[in-house]
Amino acid sequence: MDRVRVATWNVNSVKQRVARLLPWLDERRPDVVCLQELKVTDVVFGELLGDELAARGYEAAVHGQAQWNGVAILSRVGLDDVVNGLVDGPGFPDQEARAVAATCGGVRVHSVYVPNGREVDSEHYRYKLAWLKALRDVVADGPEDVMVCGDVNIAPADADVYEPGAFEGHTHVTGPEREALAAFHALGLRDVVRDRWPTERIFTYWDYRAAMFQRDLGMRIDLVLASGSVAARAKAAWVDRQARKSAGSKAAEPKTAGPSDHAPVLVDLDEAPDGDVGPVVPPPSAPRAGKSVKAPR
DNA sequence: ATGACTTCAGATTGAAGA
């Protein structure tokens, strides 16, 4: 197998994004696509995109929900053992459509939309932390070759927000949220984009208001986390800022063709060392996930 | 600045997002 391109994109309503999503698939040609905030049911997703995706060679695992949430994985390198939701995951009060997993080209891929948290110490915030713990447990119990892709609604470090002072006392930057992210690193997962660009100013989300994108005042809250075995295969990793841009004029951009407030994140993986079938013996720098092994640093 | 913009549900306004 050739290189595999994996992408994640919070589309903020797939219904409003069809006119951007399809051309973007044709231009970037990702092999695996994790989508979040579909905001439609499985049925509506199929009506909107089923034929168009099949024509492009994608299978789709869709865990939709009307109005809010909704996640999916598109793949043209296989889509096996699909699981909707999180085993033993919390609800608010019922489980929401925030996670879907599938095995694509030998890698366990999770597309996630982590709860927002709203206000620090609120019920929503506690729900967010409990949800992250449930996701951590699912990853820990899963295969070694794993990717967690999606909108985590946490900026991993102060460098991942445009102005740390603007977020004091708010969600997305608090210690407990960052500790919940660190639990994935303790399993051996790497932040692929930050690893590749250690000091770069990189954002994936910009508020629609106040021309935040044009001023590059954003947050990096959409991540690709990968086990050491998979991260070692990453040959490129970047944010597709082009997809966040508006068209040149109102006339050129009807209301149905505006951008999401999130940009896609893309990662190119070289083929697996042993081809692409079956588990790979982890190198010393890639401890097996979940077995109380400390992260290498 | 309890704003700004965009989404959905369903109504001509409110909730939610981050």
PDB file of C-alpha atoms (C1' of nucleotides) in Angstrom:
ATOM      1  CA  MET A   1       0.000   0.000   0.000  1.00  0.00           C
ATOM      2  CA  ASP A   2       1.057   3.466  -0.716  1.00  0.00           C
ATOM      3  CA  ARG A   3       0.951   6.253   1.778  1.00  0.00           C
ATOM      4  CA  VAL A   4      -2.275   6.666   3.682  1.00  0.00           C
ATOM      5  CA  ARG A   5      -3.659  10.164   4.224  1.00  0.00           C
ATOM      6  CA  VAL A   6      -5.739  10.550   7.384  1.00  0.00           C
ATOM      7  CA  ALA A   7      -7.790  13.681   8.028  1.00  0.00           C
ATOM      8  CA  THR A   8     -10.079  15.003  10.744  1.00  0.00           C
ATOM      9  CA  TRP A   9     -12.563  17.848  10.337  1.00  0.00           C
ATOM     10  CA  ASN A  10     -15.265  19.329  12.510  1.00  0.00           C
ATOM     11  CA  VAL A  11     -17.589  20.413   9.710  1.00  0.00           C
ATOM     12  CA  ASN A  12     -20.173  22.215  11.901  1.00  0.00           C
ATOM     13  CA  SER A  13     -23.233  20.755  10.119  1.00  0.00           C
ATOM     14  CA  VAL A  14     -22.562  18.439   7.232  1.00  0.00           C
ATOM     15  CA  LYS A  15     -25.772  19.670   5.613  1.00  0.00           C
ATOM     16  CA  GLN A  16     -24.328  23.195   5.436  1.00  0.00           C
ATOM     17  CA  ARG A  17     -20.937  21.870   4.310  1.00  0.00           C
ATOM     18  CA  VAL A  18     -21.735  19.503   1.442  1.00  0.00           C
ATOM     19  CA  ALA A  19     -20.721  22.119  -1.134  1.00  0.00           C
ATOM     20  CA  ARG A  20     -17.299  22.361   0.514  1.00  0.00           C
ATOM     21  CA  LEU A  21     -16.783  18.807   1.692  1.00  0.00           C
ATOM     22  CA  LEU A  22     -17.052  17.116  -1.700  1.00  0.00           C
ATOM     23  CA  PRO A  23     -14.604  19.424  -3.542  1.00  0.00           C
ATOM     24  CA  TRP A  24     -12.273  19.171  -0.555  1.00  0.00           C
ATOM     25  CA  LEU A  25     -12.300  15.368  -0.779  1.00  0.00           C
ATOM     26  CA  ASP A  26     -11.491  15.638  -4.481  1.00  0.00           C
ATOM     27  CA  GLU A  27      -8.627  18.066  -3.895  1.00  0.00           C
ATOM     28  CA  ARG A  28      -7.000  16.553  -0.818  1.00  0.00           C
ATOM     29  CA  ARG A  29      -7.901  12.957  -1.562  1.00  0.00           C
ATOM     30  CA  PRO A  30      -7.711  11.679   2.013  1.00  0.00           C
ATOM     31  CA  ASP A  31      -7.982   7.907   2.512  1.00  0.00           C
ATOM     32  CA  VAL A  32      -9.488   8.091   5.983  1.00  0.00           C
ATOM     33  CA  VAL A  33     -11.636  11.026   7.125  1.00  0.00           C
ATOM     34  CA  CYS A  34     -12.899  11.577  10.655  1.00  0.00           C
ATOM     35  CA  LEU A  35     -15.828  13.991  10.727  1.00  0.00           C
ATOM     36  CA  GLN A  36     -17.460  15.702  13.700  1.00  0.00           C
ATOM     37  CA  GLU A  37     -20.544  17.832  14.328  1.00  0.00           C
ATOM     38  CA  LEU A  38     -22.560  16.284  11.523  1.00  0.00           C
ATOM     39  CA  LYS A  39     -25.778  17.573  13.138  1.00  0.00           C
ATOM     40  CA  VAL A  40     -27.850  15.102  11.127  1.00  0.00           C
ATOM     41  CA  THR A  41     -29.246  11.614  11.558  1.00  0.00           C
ATOM     42  CA  ASP A  42     -27.724   8.595   9.828  1.00  0.00           C
ATOM     43  CA  VAL A  43     -30.614   8.663   7.371  1.00  0.00           C
ATOM     44  CA  VAL A  44     -30.117  12.279   6.378  1.00  0.00           C
ATOM     45  CA  PHE A  45     -26.349  11.758   6.108  1.00  0.00           C
ATOM     46  CA  GLY A  46     -26.961   8.917   3.683  1.00  0.00           C
ATOM     47  CA  GLU A  47     -29.378  11.009   1.630  1.00  0.00           C
ATOM     48  CA  LEU A  48     -26.923  13.907   1.472  1.00  0.00           C
ATOM     49  CA  LEU A  49     -23.713  12.032   0.775  1.00  0.00           C
ATOM     50  CA  GLY A  50     -24.237   8.302   0.344  1.00  0.00           C
ATOM     51  CA  ASP A  51     -23.995   8.190  -3.444  1.00  0.00           C
ATOM     52  CA  GLU A  52     -21.318  10.879  -3.651  1.00  0.00           C
ATOM     53  CA  LEU A  53     -19.064   9.072  -1.188  1.00  0.00           C
ATOM     54  CA  ALA A  54     -19.565   5.679  -2.802  1.00  0.00           C
ATOM     55  CA  ALA A  55     -18.664   7.184  -6.165  1.00  0.00           C
ATOM     56  CA  ARG A  56     -15.367   8.304  -4.634  1.00  0.00           C
ATOM     57  CA  GLY A  57     -14.665   4.864  -3.205  1.00  0.00           C
ATOM     58  CA  TYR A  58     -15.456   5.599   0.434  1.00  0.00           C
ATOM     59  CA  GLU A  59     -17.197   3.369   2.904  1.00  0.00           C
ATOM     60  CA  ALA A  60     -18.787   5.283   5.768  1.00  0.00           C
ATOM     61  CA  ALA A  61     -19.348   4.532   9.447  1.00  0.00           C
ATOM     62  CA  VAL A  62     -21.903   7.124  10.538  1.00  0.00           C
ATOM     63  CA  HIS A  63     -23.040   7.716  14.116  1.00  0.00           C
ATOM     64  CA  GLY A  64     -25.445  10.561  13.546  1.00  0.00           C
ATOM     65  CA  GLN A  65     -27.768  12.580  15.741  1.00  0.00           C
ATOM     66  CA  ALA A  66     -30.365  15.178  14.905  1.00  0.00           C
ATOM     67  CA  GLN A  67     -29.634  18.792  15.832  1.00  0.00           C
ATOM     68  CA  TRP A  68     -26.307  18.360  17.668  1.00  0.00           C
ATOM     69  CA  ASN A  69     -23.233  16.146  17.659  1.00  0.00           C
ATOM     70  CA  GLY A  70     -22.847  13.336  15.135  1.00  0.00           C
ATOM     71  CA  VAL A  71     -19.538  11.763  14.048  1.00  0.00           C
ATOM     72  CA  ALA A  72     -18.372   9.613  11.157  1.00  0.00           C
ATOM     73  CA  ILE A  73     -15.404   7.844   9.629  1.00  0.00           C
ATOM     74  CA  LEU A  74     -14.983   7.647   5.862  1.00  0.00           C
ATOM     75  CA  SER A  75     -12.449   5.162   4.543  1.00  0.00           C
ATOM     76  CA  ARG A  76     -11.218   3.676   1.319  1.00  0.00           C
ATOM     77  CA  VAL A  77      -8.635   1.453   3.019  1.00  0.00           C
ATOM     78  CA  GLY A  78     -11.141  -0.756   4.829  1.00  0.00           C
ATOM     79  CA  LEU A  79     -13.707  -0.105   7.533  1.00  0.00           C
ATOM     80  CA  ASP A  80     -14.087  -2.981   9.978  1.00  0.00           C
ATOM     81  CA  ASP A  81     -15.350  -3.618  13.489  1.00  0.00           C
ATOM     82  CA  VAL A  82     -17.337  -0.387  13.712  1.00  0.00           C
ATOM     83  CA  VAL A  83     -18.344   0.659  17.218  1.00  0.00           C
ATOM     84  CA  ASN A  84     -20.707   3.563  17.903  1.00  0.00           C
ATOM     85  CA  GLY A  85     -20.266   5.488  21.139  1.00  0.00           C
ATOM     86  CA  LEU A  86     -18.051   4.635  24.114  1.00  0.00           C
ATOM     87  CA  VAL A  87     -18.342   1.429  26.090  1.00  0.00           C
ATOM     88  CA  ASP A  88     -19.382   2.452  29.619  1.00  0.00           C
ATOM     89  CA  GLY A  89     -19.324   6.081  28.507  1.00  0.00           C
ATOM     90  CA  PRO A  90     -21.302   8.762  30.346  1.00  0.00           C
ATOM     91  CA  GLY A  91     -24.387  10.510  28.986  1.00  0.00           C
ATOM     92  CA  PHE A  92     -26.039  13.872  29.492  1.00  0.00           C
ATOM     93  CA  PRO A  93     -28.233  12.207  30.580  1.00  0.00           C
ATOM     94  CA  ASP A  94     -28.259   9.787  27.640  1.00  0.00           C
ATOM     95  CA  GLN A  95     -25.208   8.943  25.533  1.00  0.00           C
ATOM     96  CA  GLU A  96     -24.717  11.420  22.719  1.00  0.00           C
ATOM     97  CA  ALA A  97     -23.271  10.678  19.268  1.00  0.00           C
ATOM     98  CA  ARG A  98     -19.723  11.818  20.016  1.00  0.00           C
ATOM     99  CA  ALA A  99     -17.553   8.822  19.155  1.00  0.00           C
ATOM    100  CA  VAL A 100     -17.272   6.203  16.446  1.00  0.00           C
ATOM    101  CA  ALA A 101     -14.424   3.771  15.928  1.00  0.00           C
ATOM    102  CA  ALA A 102     -13.380   1.488  13.091  1.00  0.00           C
ATOM    103  CA  THR A 103     -10.308  -0.387  11.917  1.00  0.00           C
ATOM    104  CA  CYS A 104      -8.977   1.156   8.709  1.00  0.00           C
ATOM    105  CA  GLY A 105      -5.904  -0.257   6.994  1.00  0.00           C
ATOM    106  CA  GLY A 106      -4.791  -2.015  10.152  1.00  0.00           C
ATOM    107  CA  VAL A 107      -5.174   1.012  12.442  1.00  0.00           C
ATOM    108  CA  ARG A 108      -7.898   1.434  15.054  1.00  0.00           C
ATOM    109  CA  VAL A 109      -9.308   4.882  14.280  1.00  0.00           C
ATOM    110  CA  HIS A 110     -11.490   6.875  16.667  1.00  0.00           C
ATOM    111  CA  SER A 111     -13.415   9.936  15.466  1.00  0.00           C
ATOM    112  CA  VAL A 112     -14.330  11.954  18.547  1.00  0.00           C
ATOM    113  CA  TYR A 113     -16.241  15.092  19.450  1.00  0.00           C
ATOM    114  CA  VAL A 114     -15.407  15.746  23.092  1.00  0.00           C
ATOM    115  CA  PRO A 115     -18.083  17.602  25.104  1.00  0.00           C
ATOM    116  CA  ASN A 116     -17.537  21.352  25.296  1.00  0.00           C
ATOM    117  CA  GLY A 117     -17.696  21.708  29.080  1.00  0.00           C
ATOM    118  CA  ARG A 118     -19.333  25.135  28.933  1.00  0.00           C
ATOM    119  CA  GLU A 119     -18.395  26.491  32.388  1.00  0.00           C
ATOM    120  CA  VAL A 120     -15.613  25.307  34.673  1.00  0.00           C
ATOM    121  CA  ASP A 121     -16.941  23.056  37.456  1.00  0.00           C
ATOM    122  CA  SER A 122     -20.409  22.861  35.864  1.00  0.00           C
ATOM    123  CA  GLU A 123     -22.223  19.587  35.250  1.00  0.00           C
ATOM    124  CA  HIS A 124     -21.138  19.876  31.633  1.00  0.00           C
ATOM    125  CA  TYR A 125     -17.516  20.228  32.681  1.00  0.00           C
ATOM    126  CA  ARG A 126     -17.679  17.145  34.888  1.00  0.00           C
ATOM    127  CA  TYR A 127     -19.358  15.311  32.025  1.00  0.00           C
ATOM    128  CA  LYS A 128     -16.491  16.320  29.736  1.00  0.00           C
ATOM    129  CA  LEU A 129     -13.887  14.928  32.134  1.00  0.00           C
ATOM    130  CA  ALA A 130     -15.834  11.690  32.673  1.00  0.00           C
ATOM    131  CA  TRP A 131     -16.245  11.307  28.915  1.00  0.00           C
ATOM    132  CA  LEU A 132     -12.499  11.700  28.350  1.00  0.00           C
ATOM    133  CA  LYS A 133     -11.788   9.071  31.000  1.00  0.00           C
ATOM    134  CA  ALA A 134     -14.166   6.640  29.284  1.00  0.00           C
ATOM    135  CA  LEU A 135     -12.440   7.304  25.946  1.00  0.00           C
ATOM    136  CA  ARG A 136      -9.059   6.731  27.551  1.00  0.00           C
ATOM    137  CA  ASP A 137     -10.237   3.373  28.870  1.00  0.00           C
ATOM    138  CA  VAL A 138     -11.542   2.327  25.450  1.00  0.00           C
ATOM    139  CA  VAL A 139      -8.198   3.206  23.843  1.00  0.00           C
ATOM    140  CA  ALA A 140      -6.275   1.435  26.604  1.00  0.00           C
ATOM    141  CA  ASP A 141      -8.286  -1.734  26.024  1.00  0.00           C
ATOM    142  CA  GLY A 142      -7.846  -1.576  22.255  1.00  0.00           C
ATOM    143  CA  PRO A 143      -5.113  -2.498  19.773  1.00  0.00           C
ATOM    144  CA  GLU A 144      -1.612  -1.054  19.766  1.00  0.00           C
ATOM    145  CA  ASP A 145      -1.945   0.676  16.406  1.00  0.00           C
ATOM    146  CA  VAL A 146      -4.422   3.433  17.191  1.00  0.00           C
ATOM    147  CA  MET A 147      -5.342   6.995  16.247  1.00  0.00           C
ATOM    148  CA  VAL A 148      -7.655   9.309  18.142  1.00  0.00           C
ATOM    149  CA  CYS A 149      -8.747  12.067  15.773  1.00  0.00           C
ATOM    150  CA  GLY A 150     -11.161  14.867  16.363  1.00  0.00           C
ATOM    151  CA  ASP A 151     -12.315  17.936  18.205  1.00  0.00           C
ATOM    152  CA  VAL A 152     -11.066  17.447  21.762  1.00  0.00           C
ATOM    153  CA  ASN A 153     -12.224  20.879  22.938  1.00  0.00           C
ATOM    154  CA  ILE A 154      -8.967  21.270  24.868  1.00  0.00           C
ATOM    155  CA  ALA A 155      -5.956  23.392  23.954  1.00  0.00           C
ATOM    156  CA  PRO A 156      -3.059  21.175  25.052  1.00  0.00           C
ATOM    157  CA  ALA A 157      -0.790  24.092  26.040  1.00  0.00           C
ATOM    158  CA  ASP A 158      -0.860  27.865  26.334  1.00  0.00           C
ATOM    159  CA  ALA A 159       0.859  28.034  22.942  1.00  0.00           C
ATOM    160  CA  ASP A 160      -2.291  26.504  21.478  1.00  0.00           C
ATOM    161  CA  VAL A 161      -4.449  29.565  22.126  1.00  0.00           C
ATOM    162  CA  TYR A 162      -4.016  33.039  20.641  1.00  0.00           C
ATOM    163  CA  GLU A 163      -3.807  34.754  24.029  1.00  0.00           C
ATOM    164  CA  PRO A 164      -3.666  32.697  27.222  1.00  0.00           C
ATOM    165  CA  GLY A 165      -4.898  35.623  29.269  1.00  0.00           C
ATOM    166  CA  ALA A 166      -8.148  35.649  27.335  1.00  0.00           C
ATOM    167  CA  PHE A 167      -8.982  32.164  28.582  1.00  0.00           C
ATOM    168  CA  GLU A 168      -8.316  32.498  32.291  1.00  0.00           C
ATOM    169  CA  GLY A 169     -11.142  30.910  34.227  1.00  0.00           C
ATOM    170  CA  HIS A 170     -12.614  29.362  31.106  1.00  0.00           C
ATOM    171  CA  THR A 171     -12.842  25.810  29.849  1.00  0.00           C
ATOM    172  CA  HIS A 172     -10.468  24.310  27.240  1.00  0.00           C
ATOM    173  CA  VAL A 173      -7.301  25.354  29.103  1.00  0.00           C
ATOM    174  CA  THR A 174      -7.765  24.158  32.694  1.00  0.00           C
ATOM    175  CA  GLY A 175      -5.463  21.782  34.525  1.00  0.00           C
ATOM    176  CA  PRO A 176      -7.951  18.914  34.819  1.00  0.00           C
ATOM    177  CA  GLU A 177      -8.741  19.070  31.094  1.00  0.00           C
ATOM    178  CA  ARG A 178      -5.058  19.051  30.157  1.00  0.00           C
ATOM    179  CA  GLU A 179      -4.464  16.206  32.617  1.00  0.00           C
ATOM    180  CA  ALA A 180      -7.229  14.248  30.892  1.00  0.00           C
ATOM    181  CA  LEU A 181      -5.317  14.726  27.627  1.00  0.00           C
ATOM    182  CA  ALA A 182      -2.053  13.734  29.308  1.00  0.00           C
ATOM    183  CA  ALA A 183      -3.656  10.396  30.164  1.00  0.00           C
ATOM    184  CA  PHE A 184      -3.547   9.571  26.449  1.00  0.00           C
ATOM    185  CA  HIS A 185       0.137  10.442  26.268  1.00  0.00           C
ATOM    186  CA  ALA A 186       0.674   8.144  29.264  1.00  0.00           C
ATOM    187  CA  LEU A 187      -0.678   5.366  27.056  1.00  0.00           C
ATOM    188  CA  GLY A 188       2.042   6.144  24.529  1.00  0.00           C
ATOM    189  CA  LEU A 189       0.014   8.346  22.169  1.00  0.00           C
ATOM    190  CA  ARG A 190       1.716  11.261  20.429  1.00  0.00           C
ATOM    191  CA  ASP A 191       0.347  14.637  19.298  1.00  0.00           C
ATOM    192  CA  VAL A 192       1.382  14.216  15.676  1.00  0.00           C
ATOM    193  CA  VAL A 193       1.035  17.834  14.530  1.00  0.00           C
ATOM    194  CA  ARG A 194       2.810  19.313  17.553  1.00  0.00           C
ATOM    195  CA  ASP A 195       5.582  16.730  17.294  1.00  0.00           C
ATOM    196  CA  ARG A 196       6.241  17.840  13.735  1.00  0.00           C
ATOM    197  CA  TRP A 197       5.922  21.571  14.402  1.00  0.00           C
ATOM    198  CA  PRO A 198       7.168  22.019  17.992  1.00  0.00           C
ATOM    199  CA  THR A 199       7.224  25.812  18.088  1.00  0.00           C
ATOM    200  CA  GLU A 200       4.907  26.802  15.248  1.00  0.00           C
ATOM    201  CA  ARG A 201       1.815  28.948  15.812  1.00  0.00           C
ATOM    202  CA  ILE A 202      -0.887  26.471  14.794  1.00  0.00           C
ATOM    203  CA  PHE A 203      -4.621  26.802  15.224  1.00  0.00           C
ATOM    204  CA  THR A 204      -7.506  24.653  13.995  1.00  0.00           C
ATOM    205  CA  TYR A 205     -10.483  26.686  15.206  1.00  0.00           C
ATOM    206  CA  TRP A 206     -11.320  30.351  14.843  1.00  0.00           C
ATOM    207  CA  ASP A 207     -14.524  31.906  16.151  1.00  0.00           C
ATOM    208  CA  TYR A 208     -16.807  33.134  13.384  1.00  0.00           C
ATOM    209  CA  ARG A 209     -17.146  36.478  15.137  1.00  0.00           C
ATOM    210  CA  ALA A 210     -14.944  39.561  15.057  1.00  0.00           C
ATOM    211  CA  ALA A 211     -12.896  38.440  12.023  1.00  0.00           C
ATOM    212  CA  MET A 212     -10.944  36.074  14.232  1.00  0.00           C
ATOM    213  CA  PHE A 213      -9.710  33.978  11.309  1.00  0.00           C
ATOM    214  CA  GLN A 214      -8.503  36.948   9.317  1.00  0.00           C
ATOM    215  CA  ARG A 215      -6.600  38.102  12.430  1.00  0.00           C
ATOM    216  CA  ASP A 216      -5.383  34.533  13.101  1.00  0.00           C
ATOM    217  CA  LEU A 217      -6.779  34.553  16.639  1.00  0.00           C
ATOM    218  CA  GLY A 218      -7.652  30.916  17.136  1.00  0.00           C
ATOM    219  CA  MET A 219      -7.156  27.770  19.152  1.00  0.00           C
ATOM    220  CA  ARG A 220      -5.613  24.373  18.418  1.00  0.00           C
ATOM    221  CA  ILE A 221      -8.279  22.025  19.707  1.00  0.00           C
ATOM    222  CA  ASP A 222      -8.552  19.512  16.846  1.00  0.00           C
ATOM    223  CA  LEU A 223      -5.884  16.863  17.302  1.00  0.00           C
ATOM    224  CA  VAL A 224      -4.501  13.728  15.743  1.00  0.00           C
ATOM    225  CA  LEU A 225      -3.192  11.515  18.533  1.00  0.00           C
ATOM    226  CA  ALA A 226      -1.401   8.347  17.436  1.00  0.00           C
ATOM    227  CA  SER A 227       0.337   5.464  19.120  1.00  0.00           C
ATOM    228  CA  GLY A 228       4.116   5.498  18.757  1.00  0.00           C
ATOM    229  CA  SER A 229       3.856   2.739  16.172  1.00  0.00           C
ATOM    230  CA  VAL A 230       1.634   4.899  13.961  1.00  0.00           C
ATOM    231  CA  ALA A 231       3.223   8.268  14.780  1.00  0.00           C
ATOM    232  CA  ALA A 232       6.574   6.891  13.596  1.00  0.00           C
ATOM    233  CA  ARG A 233       5.006   6.478  10.144  1.00  0.00           C
ATOM    234  CA  ALA A 234       3.931  10.135   9.892  1.00  0.00           C
ATOM    235  CA  LYS A 235       5.712  11.836   7.017  1.00  0.00           C
ATOM    236  CA  ALA A 236       3.673  15.025   7.035  1.00  0.00           C
ATOM    237  CA  ALA A 237       1.141  16.717   9.302  1.00  0.00           C
ATOM    238  CA  TRP A 238      -0.592  20.041   8.775  1.00  0.00           C
ATOM    239  CA  VAL A 239      -3.700  22.148   9.153  1.00  0.00           C
ATOM    240  CA  ASP A 240      -5.613  22.907   5.961  1.00  0.00           C
ATOM    241  CA  ARG A 241      -6.228  26.606   6.513  1.00  0.00           C
ATOM    242  CA  GLN A 242      -7.462  26.965   2.940  1.00  0.00           C
ATOM    243  CA  ALA A 243     -10.640  25.121   3.932  1.00  0.00           C
ATOM    244  CA  ARG A 244     -11.365  27.739   6.629  1.00  0.00           C
ATOM    245  CA  LYS A 245     -11.293  30.654   4.197  1.00  0.00           C
ATOM    246  CA  SER A 246     -14.376  32.374   2.891  1.00  0.00           C
ATOM    247  CA  ALA A 247     -14.945  32.843  -0.802  1.00  0.00           C
ATOM    248  CA  GLY A 248     -13.965  36.195  -2.204  1.00  0.00           C
ATOM    249  CA  SER A 249     -17.370  37.836  -2.172  1.00  0.00           C
ATOM    250  CA  LYS A 250     -20.948  37.362  -1.072  1.00  0.00           C
ATOM    251  CA  ALA A 251     -21.875  36.643  -4.664  1.00  0.00           C
ATOM    252  CA  ALA A 252     -19.156  34.017  -4.937  1.00  0.00           C
ATOM    253  CA  GLU A 253     -20.191  32.492  -1.638  1.00  0.00           C
ATOM    254  CA  PRO A 254     -23.871  31.740  -1.250  1.00  0.00           C
ATOM    255  CA  LYS A 255     -24.950  30.986   2.264  1.00  0.00           C
ATOM    256  CA  THR A 256     -24.673  27.266   1.587  1.00  0.00           C
ATOM    257  CA  ALA A 257     -20.960  27.407   0.779  1.00  0.00           C
ATOM    258  CA  GLY A 258     -19.403  29.146   3.764  1.00  0.00           C
ATOM    259  CA  PRO A 259     -16.663  27.533   5.827  1.00  0.00           C
ATOM    260  CA  SER A 260     -16.858  25.610   9.063  1.00  0.00           C
ATOM    261  CA  ASP A 261     -15.322  27.416  12.029  1.00  0.00           C
ATOM    262  CA  HIS A 262     -12.803  24.529  12.205  1.00  0.00           C
ATOM    263  CA  ALA A 263     -10.104  23.663   9.665  1.00  0.00           C
ATOM    264  CA  PRO A 264      -9.209  20.082   8.748  1.00  0.00           C
ATOM    265  CA  VAL A 265      -6.050  18.465  10.104  1.00  0.00           C
ATOM    266  CA  LEU A 266      -4.212  16.082   7.769  1.00  0.00           C
ATOM    267  CA  VAL A 267      -1.519  13.466   8.376  1.00  0.00           C
ATOM    268  CA  ASP A 268       0.286  11.388   5.767  1.00  0.00           C
ATOM    269  CA  LEU A 269       1.430   7.966   6.948  1.00  0.00           C
ATOM    270  CA  ASP A 270       4.027   5.848   5.226  1.00  0.00           C
ATOM    271  CA  GLU A 271       3.099   2.232   4.770  1.00  0.00           C
ATOM    272  CA  ALA A 272       3.505   0.013   7.812  1.00  0.00           C
ATOM    273  CA  PRO A 273       6.925  -1.657   8.185  1.00  0.00           C
ATOM    274  CA  ASP A 274       5.510  -5.154   7.630  1.00  0.00           C
ATOM    275  CA  GLY A 275       3.209  -4.093   4.842  1.00  0.00           C
ATOM    276  CA  ASP A 276      -0.220  -3.208   6.142  1.00  0.00           C
ATOM    277  CA  VAL A 277      -1.650  -6.383   7.589  1.00  0.00           C
ATOM    278  CA  GLY A 278      -1.736  -7.420  11.189  1.00  0.00           C
ATOM    279  CA  PRO A 279      -0.143  -6.048  14.332  1.00  0.00           C
ATOM    280  CA  VAL A 280       3.364  -4.699  14.255  1.00  0.00           C
ATOM    281  CA  VAL A 281       5.866  -5.511  16.973  1.00  0.00           C
ATOM    282  CA  PRO A 282       6.205  -2.221  18.829  1.00  0.00           C
ATOM    283  CA  PRO A 283       9.657  -0.667  18.805  1.00  0.00           C
ATOM    284  CA  PRO A 284      11.212   0.176  22.184  1.00  0.00           C
ATOM    285  CA  SER A 285      10.037   3.780  21.882  1.00  0.00           C
ATOM    286  CA  ALA A 286       6.425   2.677  21.457  1.00  0.00           C
ATOM    287  CA  PRO A 287       5.193   0.966  24.603  1.00  0.00           C
ATOM    288  CA  ARG A 288       2.074  -1.098  24.222  1.00  0.00           C
ATOM    289  CA  ALA A 289      -0.940   1.003  25.041  1.00  0.00           C
ATOM    290  CA  GLY A 290      -2.698   0.794  28.324  1.00  0.00           C
ATOM    291  CA  LYS A 291      -0.593  -1.577  30.362  1.00  0.00           C
ATOM    292  CA  SER A 292       0.658   0.844  33.015  1.00  0.00           C
ATOM    293  CA  VAL A 293       3.695   1.678  30.918  1.00  0.00           C
ATOM    294  CA  LYS A 294       5.040   5.163  31.403  1.00  0.00           C
ATOM    295  CA  ALA A 295       5.324   7.447  28.412  1.00  0.00           C
ATOM    296  CA  PRO A 296       8.911   7.806  27.179  1.00  0.00           C
ATOM    297  CA  ARG A 297       9.111  11.372  28.421  1.00  0.00           C
TER     298      ARG A 297
ATOM    299  C1'  DA B   1     -19.257  44.276  26.100  1.00  0.00           C
ATOM    300  C1'  DT B   2     -24.416  39.499  28.765  1.00  0.00           C
ATOM    301  C1'  DG B   3     -21.238  41.814  21.903  1.00  0.00           C
ATOM    302  C1'  DA B   4     -19.406  39.895  17.474  1.00  0.00           C
ATOM    303  C1'  DC B   5     -21.250  34.797  13.799  1.00  0.00           C
ATOM    304  C1'  DT B   6     -23.425  30.448  12.513  1.00  0.00           C
ATOM    305  C1'  DT B   7     -26.152  26.498  13.457  1.00  0.00           C
ATOM    306  C1'  DC B   8     -30.693  24.232  14.583  1.00  0.00           C
ATOM    307  C1'  DA B   9     -35.594  24.082  16.064  1.00  0.00           C
ATOM    308  C1'  DG B  10     -39.307  26.080  14.951  1.00  0.00           C
ATOM    309  C1'  DA B  11     -40.863  30.821  15.261  1.00  0.00           C
ATOM    310  C1'  DT B  12     -40.164  35.744  13.944  1.00  0.00           C
ATOM    311  C1'  DT B  13     -36.552  34.351  19.349  1.00  0.00           C
ATOM    312  C1'  DG B  14     -33.512  31.238  22.088  1.00  0.00           C
ATOM    313  C1'  DA B  15     -29.926  27.770  22.936  1.00  0.00           C
ATOM    314  C1'  DA B  16     -25.467  26.226  21.882  1.00  0.00           C
ATOM    315  C1'  DG B  17     -21.054  26.468  20.296  1.00  0.00           C
ATOM    316  C1'  DA B  18     -15.642  27.493  22.259  1.00  0.00           C
TER     317       DA B  18
END
